[in-house]
XYZ file of C-alpha atoms in Angstrom:
333
model
C 50.608 -87.464 -40.797
C 48.046 -90.017 -40.778
C 44.039 -89.402 -41.262
C 43.411 -89.001 -37.808
C 45.602 -86.293 -37.323
C 43.782 -84.357 -40.564
C 40.470 -84.851 -39.847
C 41.709 -83.381 -36.052
C 43.398 -80.733 -37.879
C 40.269 -79.891 -39.808
C 37.753 -80.233 -37.285
C 40.038 -77.256 -35.243
C 40.359 -75.518 -38.284
C 36.680 -75.677 -38.826
C 36.164 -74.098 -35.463
C 38.559 -71.338 -36.190
C 36.832 -70.078 -38.496
C 33.062 -70.691 -37.318
C 34.811 -68.685 -35.059
C 35.934 -65.952 -36.923
C 32.645 -65.834 -38.521
C 30.598 -65.268 -35.637
C 33.163 -62.738 -34.380
C 32.983 -61.451 -38.016
C 29.202 -60.956 -37.981
C 28.894 -59.619 -34.402
C 31.299 -56.691 -36.067
C 29.545 -56.202 -39.769
C 25.720 -56.325 -38.052
C 25.819 -55.928 -33.987
C 28.056 -53.148 -33.458
C 25.977 -50.712 -35.592
C 22.617 -52.292 -34.465
C 23.833 -51.370 -30.977
C 25.990 -47.725 -32.341
C 22.046 -47.421 -33.776
C 20.345 -48.032 -29.906
C 22.661 -45.350 -28.556
C 21.645 -42.860 -31.179
C 17.683 -43.963 -30.785
C 18.013 -43.590 -26.967
C 19.432 -40.209 -27.236
C 16.705 -38.743 -30.105
C 13.680 -40.022 -27.481
C 15.619 -38.126 -24.806
C 15.990 -35.305 -26.872
C 12.407 -35.380 -27.657
C 11.203 -36.264 -24.131
C 12.886 -33.105 -23.078
C 11.474 -30.814 -26.284
C 8.261 -32.438 -24.662
C 8.720 -31.462 -21.512
C 10.146 -27.810 -22.331
C 6.751 -27.231 -24.343
C 4.658 -28.452 -22.111
C 5.924 -25.765 -19.600
C 6.443 -22.648 -22.351
C 2.292 -23.177 -22.774
C 1.693 -23.791 -18.873
C 3.618 -20.438 -18.597
C 2.110 -18.802 -21.315
C -1.222 -19.691 -19.486
C 0.102 -18.691 -15.906
C 1.337 -15.121 -17.418
C -2.376 -14.626 -19.429
C -3.689 -15.491 -16.201
C -1.048 -12.659 -14.356
C -2.535 -10.410 -17.369
C -6.115 -10.670 -16.384
C -5.036 -9.270 -13.027
C -3.324 -6.170 -13.773
C -4.945 -2.794 -14.357
C -3.519 -2.296 -18.343
C -1.012 -2.759 -21.180
C 0.282 0.200 -20.768
C 1.920 2.099 -17.384
C -0.460 5.314 -18.300
C -3.269 3.551 -18.633
C -2.225 1.451 -15.723
C -1.393 3.962 -13.626
C -4.787 6.209 -14.212
C -6.416 3.000 -13.526
C -4.969 1.884 -10.340
C -5.592 5.893 -9.506
C -9.524 5.189 -10.094
C -9.761 2.159 -8.287
C -7.969 3.148 -5.264
C -9.896 6.206 -4.895
C -12.504 3.877 -5.139
C -11.919 1.725 -2.280
C -10.732 4.725 -0.349
C -14.823 5.721 -0.159
C -15.514 2.712 0.111
C -14.056 2.081 3.397
C -15.514 5.269 4.372
C -12.960 7.392 4.699
C -12.716 10.852 2.590
C -10.868 11.211 -0.298
C -10.123 14.899 0.434
C -7.943 13.377 3.470
C -5.581 11.525 1.048
C -2.453 12.315 -0.571
C -1.563 10.192 -3.882
C 2.028 10.683 -5.571
C 2.533 8.206 -8.541
C 5.590 6.227 -7.912
C 7.942 5.035 -11.883
C 7.809 2.898 -13.981
C 10.608 1.365 -13.321
C 11.627 -0.982 -15.777
C 12.393 -4.602 -14.624
C 13.077 -7.892 -16.969
C 9.673 -8.443 -18.794
C 7.629 -5.787 -16.943
C 7.398 -2.140 -15.388
C 6.799 -1.103 -11.895
C 4.328 1.055 -10.931
C 2.922 2.871 -7.729
C 1.234 5.517 -5.641
C 2.867 6.629 -2.145
C -0.349 7.337 -0.283
C -0.969 9.249 2.700
C -3.958 9.857 4.579
C -5.776 10.438 7.512
C -8.805 8.685 8.971
C -10.973 6.568 12.026
C -9.076 3.931 12.850
C -12.166 1.609 11.951
C -11.852 2.948 8.784
C -8.157 2.452 7.870
C -8.522 -1.111 9.191
C -11.326 -1.442 6.539
C -9.084 0.004 3.446
C -5.887 -1.849 4.948
C -8.438 -4.792 4.598
C -9.861 -4.430 1.168
C -6.016 -3.678 -0.322
C -4.609 -6.777 0.610
C -7.457 -8.970 -0.735
C -8.067 -6.768 -4.064
C -8.361 -8.937 -7.049
C -5.855 -6.137 -8.864
C -2.069 -7.266 -8.959
C -0.578 -5.516 -6.450
C 2.051 -5.739 -3.276
C 1.211 -3.230 -0.289
C 4.867 -1.926 1.527
C 6.507 0.018 3.366
C 3.237 0.500 5.780
C 3.223 2.823 8.289
C -0.057 3.760 11.286
C 0.952 6.547 13.813
C -1.404 8.938 15.766
C -3.344 11.652 14.029
C -4.210 14.874 15.283
C -7.927 13.751 16.798
C -8.733 11.497 19.120
C -9.862 8.381 17.098
C -7.630 9.375 14.103
C -4.854 7.645 12.774
C -2.734 8.800 9.904
C -1.355 5.723 7.331
C 1.390 5.794 5.100
C 2.411 3.235 2.327
C 2.890 2.044 -0.887
C 1.066 0.403 -2.828
C 3.259 -1.147 -6.298
C 1.719 -3.132 -9.276
C 3.268 -4.545 -12.613
C 2.816 -3.752 -16.036
C 3.561 -6.703 -18.711
C 6.472 -6.394 -21.595
C 4.791 -7.090 -23.981
C 1.696 -8.185 -22.542
C 0.162 -11.306 -24.219
C -3.515 -10.477 -26.025
C -6.114 -11.468 -23.313
C -9.692 -10.935 -22.523
C -9.933 -8.029 -19.501
C -13.385 -8.535 -17.208
C -14.454 -6.563 -14.314
C -12.858 -8.671 -11.414
C -14.255 -9.385 -7.954
C -12.547 -9.692 -4.947
C -13.246 -12.650 -3.186
C -13.783 -11.118 0.016
C -15.758 -7.861 1.751
C -16.243 -5.702 4.531
C -19.031 -8.209 5.550
C -16.672 -11.613 5.381
C -16.144 -13.317 8.624
C -12.027 -12.470 7.951
C -12.526 -8.601 8.307
C -14.245 -9.411 11.452
C -11.279 -10.787 13.105
C -9.503 -7.279 12.712
C -11.878 -6.285 14.764
C -9.656 -6.436 18.088
C -7.525 -4.060 16.091
C -9.527 -1.292 16.577
C -11.398 -2.061 20.028
C -8.089 -1.857 21.972
C -6.788 1.147 20.139
C -3.026 1.386 20.777
C -2.127 4.044 19.749
C -5.071 6.694 21.628
C -3.227 8.654 23.598
C -4.336 9.334 27.079
C -7.236 11.984 27.574
C -8.279 13.362 31.082
C -11.052 12.820 32.120
C -13.418 16.287 32.387
C -15.563 17.406 34.905
C -18.742 16.626 34.802
C -21.247 18.617 32.952
C -23.116 20.837 35.163
C -27.143 19.422 33.083
C -26.685 15.727 32.109
C -26.595 15.003 28.531
C -25.926 18.738 27.960
C -22.179 18.980 25.917
C -19.722 21.472 28.237
C -19.400 25.312 27.323
C -16.622 26.958 25.710
C -14.883 28.174 28.614
C -15.005 32.421 28.025
C -12.283 33.839 31.008
C -8.662 35.012 29.550
C -5.682 32.307 30.679
C -5.646 28.819 31.350
C -9.316 28.545 32.931
C -10.266 24.361 33.856
C -11.686 22.204 30.941
C -9.647 24.100 28.267
C -7.449 20.988 27.334
C -10.172 19.478 26.538
C -11.177 21.186 23.298
C -8.741 21.656 20.297
C -8.003 22.583 16.997
C -8.335 19.411 14.330
C -8.722 21.201 11.040
C -8.279 24.751 9.679
C -8.875 24.335 6.333
C -10.267 26.506 4.143
C -13.226 26.588 1.769
C -14.414 28.875 -1.068
C -11.688 30.807 -0.353
C -13.010 31.357 3.357
C -10.910 29.966 6.429
C -12.576 27.285 9.014
C -11.699 26.903 11.998
C -13.064 23.283 13.520
C -12.469 22.982 17.209
C -13.172 19.040 18.909
C -14.700 19.044 22.546
C -13.191 15.755 23.641
C -15.605 15.878 26.768
C -18.628 15.143 24.657
C -17.441 14.276 21.301
C -18.384 16.820 19.082
C -16.761 19.039 16.984
C -18.036 22.431 16.202
C -17.276 24.664 13.471
C -16.363 28.910 13.767
C -15.474 31.299 11.294
C -12.890 33.917 11.800
C -15.253 37.364 14.286
C -16.208 34.388 16.271
C -16.103 34.334 20.210
C -13.911 31.090 21.270
C -12.263 30.906 25.001
C -12.891 34.451 26.120
C -11.747 35.901 23.241
C -12.570 36.775 19.209
C -10.973 34.436 16.884
C -9.316 37.067 14.334
C -7.821 34.462 11.577
C -5.723 31.290 10.506
C -2.653 32.069 9.606
C -1.114 29.746 7.253
C 2.604 30.762 7.159
C 5.035 28.357 8.214
C 6.788 28.952 11.270
C 8.517 27.191 13.866
C 6.737 24.773 16.041
C 6.400 26.280 19.582
C 7.938 23.923 21.793
C 10.006 22.340 19.099
C 11.694 24.216 16.603
C 13.207 21.525 14.643
C 9.614 21.014 13.139
C 7.307 23.341 10.843
C 4.162 24.503 11.808
C 1.846 25.436 8.893
C -1.204 26.698 9.869
C -2.755 28.126 13.219
C -5.866 30.105 14.503
C -5.278 33.377 16.380
C -6.936 34.535 18.685
C -7.272 38.373 20.450
C -7.462 38.433 23.666
C -8.045 41.565 25.370
C -5.242 44.146 23.029
C -2.888 40.468 22.789
C -2.967 37.807 20.018
C -2.397 34.386 21.010
C -2.055 31.710 19.053
C -3.454 27.480 18.735
C -1.292 25.709 16.332
C -2.956 23.253 14.820
C -3.770 19.975 16.729
C -3.076 21.271 19.791
C -5.768 22.515 22.504
C -6.641 25.574 23.441
C -4.732 25.264 26.747
C -1.194 24.816 24.630
C -2.347 28.355 23.095
C 0.747 30.750 23.477
C 1.183 34.276 22.977
C 2.706 36.138 20.077
C 4.931 38.686 20.074
C 5.469 41.591 17.455
C 7.657 39.931 15.660
C 5.412 36.879 15.311
C 2.590 38.832 14.090
C 0.985 38.358 10.541
C 1.838 41.608 8.163
C -1.975 42.341 8.609
C -2.353 41.946 11.797
C 0.840 43.784 12.533
C 0.169 47.720 11.209
C -3.097 47.518 13.255
C -2.853 49.591 16.349
């Protein structure tokens, strides 16, 4: 082997050594650095996820506190009492009579993180005031939901019967918040309420009322008829209420022609007869035995007893058989 060959072999061996050295350096130093970079990236992703979860947690906490401020109370009993009080205030503010509405409690029903409570509400009133109530409830600042709403004709012209369920939540456990007096953003004077006046003006639930005969004297309501039987005009007088006041029954007759309501008591003259009593026994409704009637006006015409069911006109009176008479009348001759 000559000197030139030795130099070439040495050069090749040197290059091989350099490549081996570089490879060794990469294995010893670069691979751990790459692994460290991967771990660093994973840690950064975890930190970013933790920070996102933390922000979401605080955002959810703020949201939960905001919702809790709109609830009625922190316990179901307190929330039920408070919501019932608010409902009464809203019924009165809508121009309705509290005595014409019933409220039956609903719940509590356990949910995840809360309990659902509420009220089944039913009542009668003028359509305008019922629209006022529904508008007020819909824009109430308290946490609530209104469902199963039905509106049907009432027992008197211009009166409707409304039924719905008013539900709210009690957060459990409730975060500590400072409660304030909530104020509705919209009132009955707001333009949004006036947009609903078309519902009242159209009055789709109003029954057909036959035009009454012209009164004898302008401006004077037609007098109650005084002859037995079914004389003309008797269908314009409707029994709208047979309530009791201080233990005494009261009969409210609505004059559909004059749009006036007159109060009577037992012993008063009416429709050619005498009011004997108000019968509160549950009995089959005349004309539909599948339904029950729970009150009726009893008139004495001559020696006969006639009944007018609540919600019907004097023209719809029907003669009572001896077996249908109340015990206090059956004993009398």
